[in-house]
Short mmCIF file of C-alpha atoms and ligand atoms in Angstrom, two decimals:
data_model
loop_
_atom_site.label_atom_id
_atom_site.label_comp_id
_atom_site.label_asym_id
_atom_site.label_seq_id
_atom_site.Cartn_x
_atom_site.Cartn_y
_atom_site.Cartn_z
CA UNK A 1 260.86 173.29 -15.15
CA UNK A 2 261.18 173.64 -18.82
CA UNK A 3 257.66 174.49 -20.49
CA UNK A 4 256.92 173.46 -24.17
CA UNK A 5 255.51 176.90 -25.88
CA UNK A 6 252.20 176.71 -27.85
CA UNK A 7 252.82 175.05 -31.47
CA UNK A 8 255.59 173.20 -30.35
CA UNK A 9 255.24 169.22 -31.96
CA UNK A 10 255.19 166.42 -28.73
CA UNK A 11 253.89 163.32 -28.61
CA UNK A 12 251.46 161.91 -26.03
CA UNK A 13 252.08 158.19 -25.02
CA UNK A 14 249.34 156.30 -23.04
CA UNK A 15 250.88 153.30 -21.23
CA UNK A 16 249.39 150.20 -19.41
CA UNK A 17 251.10 147.61 -17.85
CA UNK A 18 254.13 150.12 -18.48
CA UNK A 19 254.28 149.62 -22.17
CA UNK A 20 252.93 151.62 -25.01
CA UNK A 21 249.73 151.32 -26.38
CA UNK A 22 248.98 154.33 -28.17
CA UNK A 23 251.03 156.77 -29.38
CA UNK A 24 249.52 160.20 -30.99
CA UNK A 25 251.34 163.26 -32.24
CA UNK A 26 250.14 166.70 -30.63
CA UNK A 27 250.01 170.29 -30.94
CA UNK A 28 250.95 172.15 -27.28
CA UNK A 29 248.00 174.58 -27.08
CA UNK A 30 249.22 175.62 -23.49
CA UNK A 31 251.79 174.60 -21.16
CA UNK A 32 252.61 175.76 -17.69
CA UNK A 33 252.76 175.24 -13.62
CA UNK A 34 249.24 175.01 -14.03
CA UNK A 35 247.85 173.15 -16.61
CA UNK A 36 249.33 171.37 -20.28
CA UNK A 37 246.69 171.64 -23.05
CA UNK A 38 247.66 169.24 -26.19
CA UNK A 39 245.61 169.13 -29.67
CA UNK A 40 245.60 165.60 -30.70
CA UNK A 41 244.97 167.12 -34.47
CA UNK A 42 243.95 164.52 -37.18
CA UNK A 43 246.97 162.05 -38.96
CA UNK A 44 248.97 159.13 -38.12
CA UNK A 45 249.10 157.80 -34.52
CA UNK A 46 250.16 154.20 -33.62
CA UNK A 47 247.60 152.12 -31.65
CA UNK A 48 247.82 149.03 -30.02
CA UNK A 49 246.24 145.50 -31.78
CA UNK A 50 245.76 142.86 -29.23
CA UNK A 51 245.08 141.78 -25.65
CA UNK A 52 246.32 144.29 -23.28
CA UNK A 53 245.45 142.23 -20.49
CA UNK A 54 248.02 139.54 -22.65
CA UNK A 55 250.08 140.89 -25.57
CA UNK A 56 249.91 143.55 -27.92
CA UNK A 57 251.62 145.39 -30.91
CA UNK A 58 251.58 148.46 -32.31
CA UNK A 59 250.49 148.92 -35.53
CA UNK A 60 249.13 152.24 -37.32
CA UNK A 61 246.32 154.16 -37.14
CA UNK A 62 244.85 156.99 -38.72
CA UNK A 63 243.31 159.46 -36.63
CA UNK A 64 240.17 160.96 -38.55
CA UNK A 65 238.25 163.17 -35.85
CA UNK A 66 237.96 166.71 -37.94
CA UNK A 67 238.50 168.83 -35.00
CA UNK A 68 241.00 166.32 -33.00
CA UNK A 69 240.55 165.91 -29.67
CA UNK A 70 242.31 169.07 -26.85
CA UNK A 71 243.75 167.10 -23.67
CA UNK A 72 243.57 169.21 -20.46
CA UNK A 73 246.24 168.19 -17.61
CA UNK A 74 247.02 169.66 -14.34
CA UNK A 75 249.90 168.69 -12.46
CA UNK A 76 249.14 165.75 -10.12
CA UNK A 77 245.50 165.21 -11.16
CA UNK A 78 244.88 161.49 -11.72
CA UNK A 79 242.48 162.10 -15.06
CA UNK A 80 242.87 164.22 -18.00
CA UNK A 81 239.93 166.56 -19.19
CA UNK A 82 239.69 165.73 -22.98
CA UNK A 83 237.23 167.78 -25.64
CA UNK A 84 235.51 166.09 -28.46
CA UNK A 85 233.54 168.40 -31.18
CA UNK A 86 231.05 167.51 -33.70
CA UNK A 87 231.78 167.43 -37.80
CA UNK A 88 230.37 170.90 -37.49
CA UNK A 89 232.52 172.28 -35.04
CA UNK A 90 229.83 172.57 -32.14
CA UNK A 91 231.06 171.18 -28.82
CA UNK A 92 230.00 167.76 -28.22
CA UNK A 93 231.67 166.16 -25.33
CA UNK A 94 234.10 166.27 -22.14
CA UNK A 95 235.46 162.61 -21.35
CA UNK A 96 237.05 162.09 -18.46
CA UNK A 97 240.12 159.94 -18.91
CA UNK A 98 241.16 158.26 -15.18
CA UNK A 99 244.95 157.97 -15.77
CA UNK A 100 248.24 158.44 -13.30
CA UNK A 101 249.81 161.78 -13.26
CA UNK A 102 251.81 162.95 -16.52
CA UNK A 103 255.45 162.56 -16.98
CA UNK A 104 257.25 164.88 -19.20
CA UNK A 105 259.72 162.99 -21.61
CA UNK A 106 261.81 163.71 -24.21
CA UNK A 107 259.15 163.05 -26.62
CA UNK A 108 256.40 165.24 -25.03
CA UNK A 109 253.61 163.59 -22.35
CA UNK A 110 253.69 159.90 -20.81
CA UNK A 111 251.32 158.65 -18.71
CA UNK A 112 250.08 155.10 -17.93
CA UNK A 113 246.15 154.86 -18.26
CA UNK A 114 243.88 153.25 -15.46
CA UNK A 115 241.07 152.03 -17.69
CA UNK A 116 237.94 153.79 -16.85
CA UNK A 117 236.20 156.97 -18.31
CA UNK A 118 233.38 159.09 -18.24
CA UNK A 119 231.82 160.78 -21.06
CA UNK A 120 230.24 163.89 -19.91
CA UNK A 121 227.65 165.40 -22.01
CA UNK A 122 227.44 169.27 -22.20
CA UNK A 123 223.53 169.36 -20.47
CA UNK A 124 225.55 167.59 -17.45
CA UNK A 125 224.47 163.75 -18.26
CA UNK A 126 227.43 161.39 -17.75
CA UNK A 127 227.83 157.48 -18.42
CA UNK A 128 231.07 155.49 -17.03
CA UNK A 129 232.85 153.72 -20.02
CA UNK A 130 235.08 150.87 -20.01
CA UNK A 131 234.02 149.83 -16.22
CA UNK A 132 234.39 145.98 -18.01
CA UNK A 133 238.20 146.82 -18.72
CA UNK A 134 238.87 147.56 -14.88
CA UNK A 135 236.57 144.29 -13.88
CA UNK A 136 238.61 142.25 -16.60
CA UNK A 137 241.96 143.58 -15.07
CA UNK A 138 240.85 142.46 -11.63
CA UNK A 139 239.96 138.74 -12.88
CA UNK A 140 243.22 138.75 -15.04
CA UNK A 141 245.28 139.70 -11.78
CA UNK A 142 246.53 142.78 -13.32
CA UNK A 143 244.76 144.89 -10.94
CA UNK A 144 244.05 144.09 -7.15
CA UNK A 145 240.42 144.61 -6.24
CA UNK A 146 241.83 147.71 -3.95
CA UNK A 147 243.58 149.55 -6.86
CA UNK A 148 240.23 149.02 -8.78
CA UNK A 149 238.42 150.50 -5.88
CA UNK A 150 240.87 153.81 -6.04
CA UNK A 151 239.81 154.14 -9.81
CA UNK A 152 236.24 154.08 -9.26
CA UNK A 153 236.83 156.30 -6.23
CA UNK A 154 238.79 158.87 -8.13
CA UNK A 155 235.89 158.88 -11.47
CA UNK A 156 233.26 159.95 -8.30
CA UNK A 157 235.71 162.50 -6.87
CA UNK A 158 235.83 163.63 -10.26
CA UNK A 159 232.17 163.55 -10.99
CA UNK A 160 231.63 165.10 -7.64
CA UNK A 161 234.24 168.51 -9.00
CA UNK A 162 232.67 168.78 -11.93
CA UNK A 163 235.43 170.49 -13.71
CA UNK A 164 233.45 171.18 -16.54
CA UNK A 165 232.81 173.94 -18.17
CA UNK A 166 236.66 174.00 -18.54
CA UNK A 167 236.36 177.21 -20.69
CA UNK A 168 238.00 175.44 -23.55
CA UNK A 169 234.64 174.47 -25.18
CA UNK A 170 235.05 177.04 -27.79
CA UNK A 171 238.70 177.13 -28.02
CA UNK A 172 240.36 176.43 -31.72
CA UNK A 173 243.75 175.63 -33.03
CA UNK A 174 245.75 178.42 -34.35
CA UNK A 175 245.66 178.23 -38.34
CA UNK A 176 249.40 178.83 -38.45
CA UNK A 177 250.31 175.66 -36.49
CA UNK A 178 252.68 173.29 -38.47
CA UNK A 179 250.81 169.87 -38.68
CA UNK A 180 252.95 166.81 -37.32
CA UNK A 181 254.23 164.80 -40.20
CA UNK A 182 252.99 161.78 -41.23
CA UNK A 183 255.57 159.21 -39.91
CA UNK A 184 256.30 159.88 -35.97
CA UNK A 185 259.71 160.54 -35.93
CA UNK A 186 262.13 158.47 -34.55
CA UNK A 187 262.66 157.81 -31.06
CA UNK A 188 258.84 157.56 -30.48
CA UNK A 189 258.58 154.11 -28.58
CA UNK A 190 261.71 154.73 -26.49
CA UNK A 191 261.21 154.34 -22.91
CA UNK A 192 263.45 156.43 -20.90
CA UNK A 193 264.26 156.72 -17.38
CA UNK A 194 261.64 159.73 -16.73
CA UNK A 195 261.63 162.34 -14.06
CA UNK A 196 258.76 164.82 -13.35
MG1 MG B 201 241.56 155.60 -20.42
#
């Protein structure tokens, strides 16, 4: 397997029901057999507008979070651990994004989102987010009740494992890194048949 180098530009593409719904330029902070860390800097992204359980279109979105977001993903895990910072640079929270294991693509990294998220404050207080979306997906027949239950169980497993702090809370991007272009590169929306 070829790993990506720190500073390399990639696209982090989030899919739902096999379709793109969020495409964000990222910069690789670390990539190896045990961990992939990608920083999503402020800038232009594509995001869905419309109904994720029905139809949607992708439009431009300006991603403004001053310090960006750092995504840590371990191969095979069914979640990524996102890191958020306040505008003043202090650490704000972890965010467990439940998702299918990452796939490597020509553009970067793709994953199928599993809707449920958990926001975890530095003092360990947590709350689930988007439980209503999981319910709605079941009601719409997009998820079976069994799949929804499995997603919730995975959330419970992560809460039990407490994979924080990660050691990346004081991480900062290399000031020498080139920022991504304003426009996404050609092929940003091409879905290929993918292998791990
Ligand atoms: Mg999510």
